[in-house]
XYZ file of C-alpha atoms in Angstrom:
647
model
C 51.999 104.751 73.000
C 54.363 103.870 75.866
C 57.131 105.336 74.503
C 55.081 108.440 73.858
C 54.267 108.528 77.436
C 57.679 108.288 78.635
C 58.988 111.113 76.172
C 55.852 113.018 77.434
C 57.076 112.761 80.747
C 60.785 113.459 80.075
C 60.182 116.730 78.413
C 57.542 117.645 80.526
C 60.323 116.781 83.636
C 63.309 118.647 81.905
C 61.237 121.362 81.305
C 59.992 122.250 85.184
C 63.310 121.917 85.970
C 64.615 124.624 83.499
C 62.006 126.818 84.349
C 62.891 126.347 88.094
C 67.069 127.051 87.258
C 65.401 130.273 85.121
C 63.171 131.005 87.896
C 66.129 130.584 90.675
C 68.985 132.497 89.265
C 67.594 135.042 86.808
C 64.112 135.739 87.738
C 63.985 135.252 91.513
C 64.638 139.000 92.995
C 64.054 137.918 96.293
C 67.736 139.087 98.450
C 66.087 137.248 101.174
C 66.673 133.652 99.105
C 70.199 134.235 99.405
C 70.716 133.778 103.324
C 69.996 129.684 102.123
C 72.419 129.614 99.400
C 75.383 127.688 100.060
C 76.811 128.889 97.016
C 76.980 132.118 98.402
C 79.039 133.615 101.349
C 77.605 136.000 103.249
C 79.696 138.800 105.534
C 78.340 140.897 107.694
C 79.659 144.381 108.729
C 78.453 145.459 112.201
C 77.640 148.966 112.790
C 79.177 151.307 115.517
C 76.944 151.497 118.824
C 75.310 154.150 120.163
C 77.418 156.234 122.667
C 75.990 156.830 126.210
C 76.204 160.003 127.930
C 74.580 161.193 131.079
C 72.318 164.503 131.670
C 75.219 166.584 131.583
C 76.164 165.487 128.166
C 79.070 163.445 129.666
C 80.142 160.634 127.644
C 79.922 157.654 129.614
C 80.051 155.080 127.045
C 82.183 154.670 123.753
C 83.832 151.685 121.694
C 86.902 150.315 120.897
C 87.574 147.786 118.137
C 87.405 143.948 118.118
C 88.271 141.218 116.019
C 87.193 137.684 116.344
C 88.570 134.951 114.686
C 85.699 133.177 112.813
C 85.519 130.158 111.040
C 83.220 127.932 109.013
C 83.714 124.042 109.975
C 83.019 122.294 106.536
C 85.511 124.893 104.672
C 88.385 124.442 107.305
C 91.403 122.566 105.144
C 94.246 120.538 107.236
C 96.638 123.199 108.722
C 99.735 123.428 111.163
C 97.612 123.404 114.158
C 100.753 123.544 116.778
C 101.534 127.288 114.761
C 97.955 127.978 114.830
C 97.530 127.551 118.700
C 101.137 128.949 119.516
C 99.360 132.366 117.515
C 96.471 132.202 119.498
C 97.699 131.118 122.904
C 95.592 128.478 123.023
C 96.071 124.634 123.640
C 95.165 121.762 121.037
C 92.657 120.581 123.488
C 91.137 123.936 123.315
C 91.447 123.984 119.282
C 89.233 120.990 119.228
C 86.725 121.636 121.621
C 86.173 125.370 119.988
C 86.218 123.626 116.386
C 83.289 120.351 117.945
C 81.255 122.839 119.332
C 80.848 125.120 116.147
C 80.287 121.987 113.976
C 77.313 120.513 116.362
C 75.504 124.302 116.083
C 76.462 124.350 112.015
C 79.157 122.947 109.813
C 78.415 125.378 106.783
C 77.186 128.698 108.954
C 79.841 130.911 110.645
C 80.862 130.480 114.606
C 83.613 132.437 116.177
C 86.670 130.825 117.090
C 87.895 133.218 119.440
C 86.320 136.424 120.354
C 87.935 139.646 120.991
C 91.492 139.824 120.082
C 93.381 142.392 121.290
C 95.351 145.076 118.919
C 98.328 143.130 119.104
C 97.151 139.626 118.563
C 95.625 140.982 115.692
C 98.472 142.723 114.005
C 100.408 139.194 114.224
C 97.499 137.384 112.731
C 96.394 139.502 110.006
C 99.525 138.462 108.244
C 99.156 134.668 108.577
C 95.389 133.875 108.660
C 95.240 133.770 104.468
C 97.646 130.313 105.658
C 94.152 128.532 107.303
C 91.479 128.282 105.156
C 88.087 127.863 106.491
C 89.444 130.971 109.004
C 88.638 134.932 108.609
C 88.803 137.621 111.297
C 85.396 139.875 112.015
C 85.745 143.574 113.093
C 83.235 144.664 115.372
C 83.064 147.214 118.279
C 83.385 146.346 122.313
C 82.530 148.841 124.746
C 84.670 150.954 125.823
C 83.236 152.214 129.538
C 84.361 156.112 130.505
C 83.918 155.675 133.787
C 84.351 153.184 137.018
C 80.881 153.838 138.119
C 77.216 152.448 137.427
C 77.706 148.990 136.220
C 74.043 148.465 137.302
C 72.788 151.174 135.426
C 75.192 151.109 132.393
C 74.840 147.512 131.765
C 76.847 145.064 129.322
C 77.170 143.057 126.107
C 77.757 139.817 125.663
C 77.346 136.981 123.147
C 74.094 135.899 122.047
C 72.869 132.539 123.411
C 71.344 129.614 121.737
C 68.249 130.974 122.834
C 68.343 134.198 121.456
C 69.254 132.850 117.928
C 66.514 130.848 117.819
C 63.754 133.379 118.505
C 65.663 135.957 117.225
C 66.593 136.086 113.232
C 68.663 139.080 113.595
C 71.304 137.614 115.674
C 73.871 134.870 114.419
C 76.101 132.975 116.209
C 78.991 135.070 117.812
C 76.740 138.424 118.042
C 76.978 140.373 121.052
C 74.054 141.845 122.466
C 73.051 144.061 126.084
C 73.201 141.983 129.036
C 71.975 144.494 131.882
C 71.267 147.843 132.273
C 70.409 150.665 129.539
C 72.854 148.551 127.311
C 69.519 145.523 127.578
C 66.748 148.007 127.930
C 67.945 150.057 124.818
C 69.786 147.681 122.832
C 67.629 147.827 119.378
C 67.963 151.470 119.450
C 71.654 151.326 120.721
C 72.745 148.614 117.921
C 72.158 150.130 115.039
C 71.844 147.519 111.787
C 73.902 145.364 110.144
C 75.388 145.422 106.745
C 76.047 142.959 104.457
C 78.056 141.761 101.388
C 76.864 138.574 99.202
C 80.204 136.582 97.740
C 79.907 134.356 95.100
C 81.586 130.958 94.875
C 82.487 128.611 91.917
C 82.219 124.886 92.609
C 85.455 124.666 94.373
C 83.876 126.754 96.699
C 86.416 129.574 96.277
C 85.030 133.716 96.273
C 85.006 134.685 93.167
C 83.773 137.922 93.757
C 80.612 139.880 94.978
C 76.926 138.258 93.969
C 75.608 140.198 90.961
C 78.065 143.078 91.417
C 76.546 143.794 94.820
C 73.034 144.914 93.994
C 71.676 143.139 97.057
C 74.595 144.434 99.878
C 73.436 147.127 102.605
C 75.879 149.357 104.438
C 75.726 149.081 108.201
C 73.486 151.681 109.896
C 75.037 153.299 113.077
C 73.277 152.872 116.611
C 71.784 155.817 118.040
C 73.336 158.134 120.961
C 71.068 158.207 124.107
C 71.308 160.510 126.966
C 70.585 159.437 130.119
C 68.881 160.894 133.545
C 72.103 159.804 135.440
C 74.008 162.967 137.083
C 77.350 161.145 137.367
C 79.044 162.896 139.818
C 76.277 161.798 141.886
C 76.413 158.254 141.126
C 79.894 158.492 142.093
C 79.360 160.181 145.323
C 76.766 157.833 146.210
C 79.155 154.651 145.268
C 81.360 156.497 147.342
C 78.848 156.384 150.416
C 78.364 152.963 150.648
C 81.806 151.627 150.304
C 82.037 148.581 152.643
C 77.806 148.826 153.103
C 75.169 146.432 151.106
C 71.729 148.647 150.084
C 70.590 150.497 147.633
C 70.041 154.235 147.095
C 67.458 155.909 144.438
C 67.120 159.617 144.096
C 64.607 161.226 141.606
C 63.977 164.251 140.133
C 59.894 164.886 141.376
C 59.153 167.522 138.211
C 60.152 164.933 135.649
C 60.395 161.337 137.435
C 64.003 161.221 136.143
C 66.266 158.988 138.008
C 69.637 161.065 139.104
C 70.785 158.383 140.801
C 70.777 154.546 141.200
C 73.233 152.801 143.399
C 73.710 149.522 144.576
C 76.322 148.586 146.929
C 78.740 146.057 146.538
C 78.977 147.037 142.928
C 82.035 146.651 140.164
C 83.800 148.575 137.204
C 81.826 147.995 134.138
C 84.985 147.762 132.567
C 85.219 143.976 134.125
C 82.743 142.136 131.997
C 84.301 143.895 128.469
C 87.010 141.537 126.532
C 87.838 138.261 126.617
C 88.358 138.015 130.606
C 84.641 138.714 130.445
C 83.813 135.043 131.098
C 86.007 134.604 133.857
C 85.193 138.200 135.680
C 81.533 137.277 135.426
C 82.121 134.017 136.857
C 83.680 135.502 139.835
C 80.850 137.755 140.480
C 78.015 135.807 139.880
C 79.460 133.256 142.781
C 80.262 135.948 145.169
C 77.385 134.454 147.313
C 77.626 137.003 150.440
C 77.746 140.614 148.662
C 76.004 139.777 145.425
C 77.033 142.435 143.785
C 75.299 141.353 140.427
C 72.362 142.166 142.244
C 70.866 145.056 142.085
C 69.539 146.268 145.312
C 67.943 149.545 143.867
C 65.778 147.940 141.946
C 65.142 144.109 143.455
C 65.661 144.209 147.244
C 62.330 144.602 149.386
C 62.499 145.537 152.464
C 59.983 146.380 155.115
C 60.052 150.318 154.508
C 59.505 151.263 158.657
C 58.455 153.577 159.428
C 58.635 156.127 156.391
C 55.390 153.958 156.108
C 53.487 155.973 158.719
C 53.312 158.878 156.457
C 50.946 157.101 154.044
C 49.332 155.703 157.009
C 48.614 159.782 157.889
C 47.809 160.659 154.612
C 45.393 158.182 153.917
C 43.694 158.603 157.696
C 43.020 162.656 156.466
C 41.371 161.131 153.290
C 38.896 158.929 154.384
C 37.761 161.383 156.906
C 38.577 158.908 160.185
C 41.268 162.150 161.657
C 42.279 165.481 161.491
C 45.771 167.255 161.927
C 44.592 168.366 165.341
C 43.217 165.210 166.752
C 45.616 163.768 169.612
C 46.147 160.431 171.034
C 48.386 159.551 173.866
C 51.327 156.825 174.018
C 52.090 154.601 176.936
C 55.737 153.871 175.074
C 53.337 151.777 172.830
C 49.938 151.334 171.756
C 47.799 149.279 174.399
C 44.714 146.753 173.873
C 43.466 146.815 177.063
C 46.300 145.328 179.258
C 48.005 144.421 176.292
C 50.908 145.787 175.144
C 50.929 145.505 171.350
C 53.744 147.759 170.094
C 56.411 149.562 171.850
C 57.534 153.039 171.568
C 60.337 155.244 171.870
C 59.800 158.439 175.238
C 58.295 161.385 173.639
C 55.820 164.451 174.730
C 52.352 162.497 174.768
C 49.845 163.005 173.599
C 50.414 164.262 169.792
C 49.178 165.597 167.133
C 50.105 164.598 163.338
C 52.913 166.909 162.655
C 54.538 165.401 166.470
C 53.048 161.763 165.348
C 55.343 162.202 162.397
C 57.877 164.404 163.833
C 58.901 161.685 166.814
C 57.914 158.435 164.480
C 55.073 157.490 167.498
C 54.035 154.244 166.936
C 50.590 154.591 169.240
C 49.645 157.576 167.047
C 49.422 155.533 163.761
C 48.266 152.392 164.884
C 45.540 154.419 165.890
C 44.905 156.375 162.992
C 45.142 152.385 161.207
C 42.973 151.012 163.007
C 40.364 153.874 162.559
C 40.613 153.365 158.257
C 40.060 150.097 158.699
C 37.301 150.061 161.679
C 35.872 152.698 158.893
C 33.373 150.154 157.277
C 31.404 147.408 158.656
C 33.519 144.536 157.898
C 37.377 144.713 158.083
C 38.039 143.464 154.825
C 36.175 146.533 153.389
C 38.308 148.839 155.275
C 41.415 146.436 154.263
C 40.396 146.940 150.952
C 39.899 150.862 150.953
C 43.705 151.140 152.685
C 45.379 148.882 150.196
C 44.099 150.873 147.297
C 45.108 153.815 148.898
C 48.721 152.646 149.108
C 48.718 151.286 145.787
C 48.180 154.368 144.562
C 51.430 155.493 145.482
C 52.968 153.032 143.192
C 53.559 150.172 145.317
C 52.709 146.952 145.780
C 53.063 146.457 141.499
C 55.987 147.305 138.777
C 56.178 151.072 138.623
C 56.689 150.703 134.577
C 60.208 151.848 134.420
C 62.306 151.333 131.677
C 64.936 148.953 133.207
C 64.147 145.320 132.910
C 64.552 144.092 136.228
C 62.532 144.421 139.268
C 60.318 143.464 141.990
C 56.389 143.537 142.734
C 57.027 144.048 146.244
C 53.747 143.648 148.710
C 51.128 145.474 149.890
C 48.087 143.302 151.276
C 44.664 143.370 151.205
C 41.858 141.428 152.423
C 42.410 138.653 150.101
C 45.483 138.857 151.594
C 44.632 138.002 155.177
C 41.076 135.745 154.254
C 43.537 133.295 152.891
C 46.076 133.774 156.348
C 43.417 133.927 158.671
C 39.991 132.762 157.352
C 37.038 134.917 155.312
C 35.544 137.498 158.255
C 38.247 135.591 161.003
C 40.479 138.840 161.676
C 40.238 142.698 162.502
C 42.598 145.469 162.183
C 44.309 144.282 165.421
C 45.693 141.327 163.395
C 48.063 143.896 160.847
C 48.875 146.603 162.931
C 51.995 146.290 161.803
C 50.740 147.627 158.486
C 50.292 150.884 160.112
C 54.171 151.438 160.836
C 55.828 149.584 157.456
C 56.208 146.053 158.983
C 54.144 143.324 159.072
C 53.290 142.121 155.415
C 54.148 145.384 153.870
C 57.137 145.371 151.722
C 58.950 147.294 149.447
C 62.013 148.089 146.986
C 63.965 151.109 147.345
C 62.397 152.635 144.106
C 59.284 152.266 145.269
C 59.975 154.280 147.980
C 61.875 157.215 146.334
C 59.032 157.326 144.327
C 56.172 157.427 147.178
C 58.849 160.660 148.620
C 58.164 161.701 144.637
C 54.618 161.967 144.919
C 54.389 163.228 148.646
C 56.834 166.392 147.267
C 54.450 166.774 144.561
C 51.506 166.630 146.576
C 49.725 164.180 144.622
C 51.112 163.042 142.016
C 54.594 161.202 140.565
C 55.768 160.375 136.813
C 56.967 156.964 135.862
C 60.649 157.085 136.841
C 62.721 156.067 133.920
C 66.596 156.549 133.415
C 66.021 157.443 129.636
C 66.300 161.108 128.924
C 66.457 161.771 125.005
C 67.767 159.109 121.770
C 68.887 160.836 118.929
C 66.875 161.621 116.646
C 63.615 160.220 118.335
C 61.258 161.452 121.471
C 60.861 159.201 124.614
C 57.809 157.080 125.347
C 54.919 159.428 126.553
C 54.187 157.171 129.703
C 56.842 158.908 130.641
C 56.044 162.356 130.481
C 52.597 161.862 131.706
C 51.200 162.455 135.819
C 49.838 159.315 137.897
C 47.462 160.733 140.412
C 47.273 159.177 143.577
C 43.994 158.795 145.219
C 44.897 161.326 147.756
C 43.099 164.960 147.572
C 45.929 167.826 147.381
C 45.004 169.900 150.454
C 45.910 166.722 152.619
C 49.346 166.409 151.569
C 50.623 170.129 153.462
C 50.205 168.732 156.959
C 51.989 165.890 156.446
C 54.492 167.419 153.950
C 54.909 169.836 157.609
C 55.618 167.081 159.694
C 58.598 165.834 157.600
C 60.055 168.881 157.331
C 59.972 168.784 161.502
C 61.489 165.594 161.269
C 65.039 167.607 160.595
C 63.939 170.351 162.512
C 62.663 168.779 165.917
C 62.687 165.479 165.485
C 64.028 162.207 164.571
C 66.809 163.489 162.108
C 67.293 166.915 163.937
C 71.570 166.328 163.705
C 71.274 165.748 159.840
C 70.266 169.216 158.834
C 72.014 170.314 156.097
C 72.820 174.419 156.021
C 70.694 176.076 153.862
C 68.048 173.774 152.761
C 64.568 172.991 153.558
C 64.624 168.996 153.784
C 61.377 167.009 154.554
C 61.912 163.655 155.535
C 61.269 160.138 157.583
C 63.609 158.072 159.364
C 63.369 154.761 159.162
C 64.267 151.157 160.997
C 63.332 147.316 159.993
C 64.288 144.192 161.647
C 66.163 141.800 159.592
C 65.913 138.150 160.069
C 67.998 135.374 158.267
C 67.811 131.599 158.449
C 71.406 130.269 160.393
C 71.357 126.613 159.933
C 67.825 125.993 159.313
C 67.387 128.299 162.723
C 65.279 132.313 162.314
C 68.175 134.638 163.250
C 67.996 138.179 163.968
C 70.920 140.249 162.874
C 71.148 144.318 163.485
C 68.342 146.298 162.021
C 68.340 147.701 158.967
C 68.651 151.472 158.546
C 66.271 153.437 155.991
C 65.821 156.908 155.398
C 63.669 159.357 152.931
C 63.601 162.294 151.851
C 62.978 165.504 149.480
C 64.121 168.835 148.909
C 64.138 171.811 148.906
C 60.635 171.814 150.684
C 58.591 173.951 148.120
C 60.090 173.602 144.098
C 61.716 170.295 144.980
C 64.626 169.017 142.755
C 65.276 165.396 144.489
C 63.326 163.000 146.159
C 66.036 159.857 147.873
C 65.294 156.772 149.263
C 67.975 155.072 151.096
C 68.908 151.534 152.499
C 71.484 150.324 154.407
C 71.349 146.664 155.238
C 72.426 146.205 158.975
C 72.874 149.685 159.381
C 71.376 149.830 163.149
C 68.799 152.496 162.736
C 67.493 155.193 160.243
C 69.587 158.440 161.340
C 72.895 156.232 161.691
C 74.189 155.804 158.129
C 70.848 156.089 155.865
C 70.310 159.437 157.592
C 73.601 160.802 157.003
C 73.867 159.389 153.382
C 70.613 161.044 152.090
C 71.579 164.433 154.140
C 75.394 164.305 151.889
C 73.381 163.198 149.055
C 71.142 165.777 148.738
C 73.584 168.606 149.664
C 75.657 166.895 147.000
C 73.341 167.578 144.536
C 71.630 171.202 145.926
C 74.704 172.111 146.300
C 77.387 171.229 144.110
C 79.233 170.423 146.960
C 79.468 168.986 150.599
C 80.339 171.373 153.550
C 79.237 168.824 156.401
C 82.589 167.252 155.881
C 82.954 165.792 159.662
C 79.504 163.605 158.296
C 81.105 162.612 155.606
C 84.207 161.686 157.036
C 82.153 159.276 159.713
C 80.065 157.705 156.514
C 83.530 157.207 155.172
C 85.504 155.435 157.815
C 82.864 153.863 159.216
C 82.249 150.293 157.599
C 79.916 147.427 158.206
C 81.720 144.459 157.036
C 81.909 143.002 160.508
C 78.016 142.909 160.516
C 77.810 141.546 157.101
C 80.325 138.859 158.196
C 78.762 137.335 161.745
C 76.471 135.005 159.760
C 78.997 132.877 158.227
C 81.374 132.943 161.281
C 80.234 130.178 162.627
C 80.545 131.992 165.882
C 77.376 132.634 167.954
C 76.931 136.155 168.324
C 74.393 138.600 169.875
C 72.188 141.593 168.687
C 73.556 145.287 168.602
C 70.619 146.056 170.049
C 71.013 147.994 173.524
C 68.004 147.409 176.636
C 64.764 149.163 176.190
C 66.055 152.154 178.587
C 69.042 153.153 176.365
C 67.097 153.139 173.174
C 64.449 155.467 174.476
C 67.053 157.441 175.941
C 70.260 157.462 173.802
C 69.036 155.997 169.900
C 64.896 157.305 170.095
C 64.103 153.541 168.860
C 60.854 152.674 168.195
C 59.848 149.270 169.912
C 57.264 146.945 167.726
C 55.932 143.765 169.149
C 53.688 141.927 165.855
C 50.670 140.566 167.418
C 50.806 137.185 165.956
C 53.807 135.258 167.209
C 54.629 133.654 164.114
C 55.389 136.818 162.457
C 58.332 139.491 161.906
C 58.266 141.898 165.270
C 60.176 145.303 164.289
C 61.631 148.115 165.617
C 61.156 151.381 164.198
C 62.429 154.858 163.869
């Protein structure tokens, strides 16, 4: 009976594991199974990227062909490894550090050896590399960048991480991938698919040719072209601008929310972070702690907008009722609480109206018009309430929901806001007055701000800005296509849409017309503050400017910011002005403006805070401001927080 058992058990043994060989190599149908069979080899052919071109249809964006030398540990057979480094230019130290660190990620899955060889290094290999087993060279595609300009909107590749292996199947070790940019915001659609071939091996663990005649292999599917919203000659103008500046300039299309231009300043050529001096370049960069130019200032600086604030401040004032266009309210150079002196303000006709209160950037006239939103409803934080909602509106204060995957909230308050400062029902609209003028707790990133100028030229309404314009063969996400309504009724926007336009022609930015167009705009002036040695420093204000045009059927809203630039009209004034004649036009005529932008640098500013040097404020007395600079003179009420100066 025993021995019946234990033939019982034999067969019954023998027989699962036929059925499990029969099941494995002839039934089985699943190509998926073969990914985890070490008898097979698997090679991947990578697919040509997308190509990038901007609105125009010019190519931006191409490839040229790489080869890496890859390698799989366990395979790799003794070889002459002084020949194989001399080939290579490469050290034996380097040999085994490259050949440890593939083996600790896999000894049996492909790593790359060395990335990107050029055309030449290639040509020399090619011959040898059937000498080192365990060794193969991978074609692939690097970008191959077009132009010098946009590194910040173009983006990168690079090699996948650890990370991204791990939570992403698609990706193996030695794929590259977008870093930044449309290249990262775009990359499924710009990366096409890879193909693959199967190799069989025989127990020596040679090929012996493809798996099942290559019923299971795929051909490589190409990337898709995109088009983007970027007018390049623009881009390159702008670059051009703020040579030897740090900011950030947007400028968007209102009818479509398209973004014609995105500039950050210090930038680089893309065409630093593509082969293998990649590493290194990137390196270099990403340490340059003083102009950062890996950081995009368009899209992740806030700044306290100044006062092309006040403008919301107006239009919000005409919708809740608390003001009309012709209402008036005098300025003492500053707005007064009794005796008090709580903001400054630059000489100008007194009193005004809205179209002056815009015109000459009063301060008086919208800390008035603030308070009386707030002072609306019986308890401030109401009032609070109804304002920040207001401004939100706008877009600020939150993510606009733009296709680029960096960014910043930046901050409009509430009464949450200022119950946690200050106490629930412990503080009035004297406490934020700053609010009223773009200081205070207000902050916000230059996109943010082209788009507010977006809405205010549409008189109500903005689209998502986004930098995608069409993919091949598919249509663009309908978020994008679609109107955000602010909260702000449409016959309130002409008055204020008025006073802008007297900005350029009686007011703050009266030098900076430009021949021949209808601009509407705000100048614009923050403090800036840095911490020296543990100490609050003030440096020179920073410069901000906005504006649309032409007034009626406009075709570009801008936003621009220029760190340490003094005040609005200096250099953010005169940028925007070239800008938007750049684009109008098709070309600049105010060539003595462009020539000062030009020549005129601010390195030295950028500079005094790692001197080591004590040094003092550009800032000129009281007197000369209101008579030479029209400066706007903010004094915060609460001591512990950010006075500003405004234009």
């Amino acid at each position: 009976m025993r021995k019946l058992l234990l033939l019982t058990v034999i067969v019954v043994v023998g027989f699962i594991f036929i059925a499990r060989l029969f099941y494995l190599q002839v039934y089985n149908e699943d190509p998926y199974s073969l990914y985890e069979d070490n008898a097979i080899r698997k090679v991947y052919d990578y697919p040509k990227r997308g190509y990038i071109y901007d609105r125009h249809g010019k190519l931006l964006v191409a490839n040229q062909p790489s080869y890496d030398v890859m390698f799989i540990p366990r395979e790799v057979k003794p070889l002459d490894t002084l020949e194989f480094c001399n080939l290579l230019k490469i050290t034996k130290d380097d040999f085994i550090k490259f050949y440890e660190k593939a083996y600790r990620y896999s000894p049996r899955l492909p790593s790359v050896f060395i990335p990107q060889l050029s055309r030449m290094e290639y040509a020399v290999l090619q011959e040898k590399i059937r000498k080192y087993e365990g060794f193969y060279i991978q074609k692939r595609s690097l970008r191959d960048y077009q132009t010098t300009i946009g590194a910040n909107v173009l983006g990168d590749i690079g090699e996948v991480n650890n990370y991204i292996i791990e939570n992403d199947p698609y990706y193996k070790s030695g794929d590259l991938i977008g870093k930044q940019g449309v290249e990262l915001s775009y990359e499924e659609v710009l990366r096409g698919v890879k193909g693959i071939k199967f190799i069989q091996k025989d127990r020596f663990n040679r090929d012996i040719g493809p798996y099942k005649e290559g019923i299971y292999d795929t051909l490589p599917q190409a990337g898709k072209d995109i088009s983007i919203t970027i007018d390049s000659e623009l881009q390159e103008y702008g670059e051009l601008l703020m040579r030897h500046k740090h900011g950030g300039i947007i400028a968007i299309e209102p009818s479509s929310g398209e973004i014609i231009s995105m500039v950050t300043a210090p930038s680089y050529n893309p065409n630093l972070l593509v082969g293998r001096q990649r590493s290194r370049n990137f390196s270099k960069l990403y340490t340059d702690t003083i102009a950062k130019p890996l950081f995009d200032r368009s899209l992740k600086a806030q700044y306290p907008p100044g006062s092309p604030f006040k403008v919301l401040s107006a239009l919000i004032g005409l919708q809740e009722n608390v003001v009309t266009p012709q209402d008036q309210f005098s300025c003492r150079h500053g707005y007064y609480l009794g005796n008090r002196r709580l903001t400054g303000c630059h000489s100008h006709v007194s009193p005004l109206a809205m179209n002056q209160g815009i015109a000459q950037s009063c301060n008086a006239y919208f800390v008035n018009v603030y308070r009386r939103i707030i002072d609306k409803y019986d308890k401030p934080s109401e009032g609070m309430d109804v304002w920040s909602n207001h401004v939100k509106s706008f877009g600020l204060g939150d993510y606009l929901g733009y296709d680029l995957k960096i960014g910043n909230k930046g901050r409009i308050p509430d009464a949450d806001f200022y119950d946690k400062w200050y106490g629930k029902n412990r503080w009035s609209s004297t406490y934020n007055i700053s609010n009223s003028i773009g200081q205070g707790e207000v902050e916000t990133t230059p996109i943010q701000l082209a788009n507010m100028v977006a809405a205010i030229a549409n008189r109500g309404y903005y689209y998502t800005p986004h930098i995608i314009k069409s993919i091949e063969g598919e249509s663009i996400d309908e978020k994008f296509t679609t109107r955000n309504y602010t909260t702000i009724d449409k016959e309130h926007f002409e008055p204020v849409v008025q006073g802008m336009f007297d900005v350029y022609n009686t007011g703050t930015a009266y030098s900076l017309q430009v021949p021949g167009i209808e601009i509407c705009g705000k100048t614009g002036t923050a403090e800036n503050f840095m911490k020296i040695d543990g100490k609050r420093t003030q440096l020179t204000d920073h410069s901000i400017f906005v504006a649309f045009a032409p007034k009626d059927n406009p075709k570009i809203a801008i936003a621009v910011f220029v760190e340490n630039g003094y005040w609005g009209s200096r250099f953010a004034g005169r940028i925007a002005s070239l800008m938007i004649e750049k684009y109008i036009k098709g070309e600049v005529t105010m060539t003595s403006m462009e020539n000062w932008i030009l020549t005129h640098s601010l390195e030295n500013e950028y500079a005094k805070p790692y001197s080591g040097k004590e040094f003092g404020i550009n800032r000129q007395s009281s007197l000369q401001v209101i008579d030479k600079i029209t400066k706007d003179t903010v004094v915060n009420p609460s001591s512990t927080r950010t006075s500003s100066f405004n234009q």
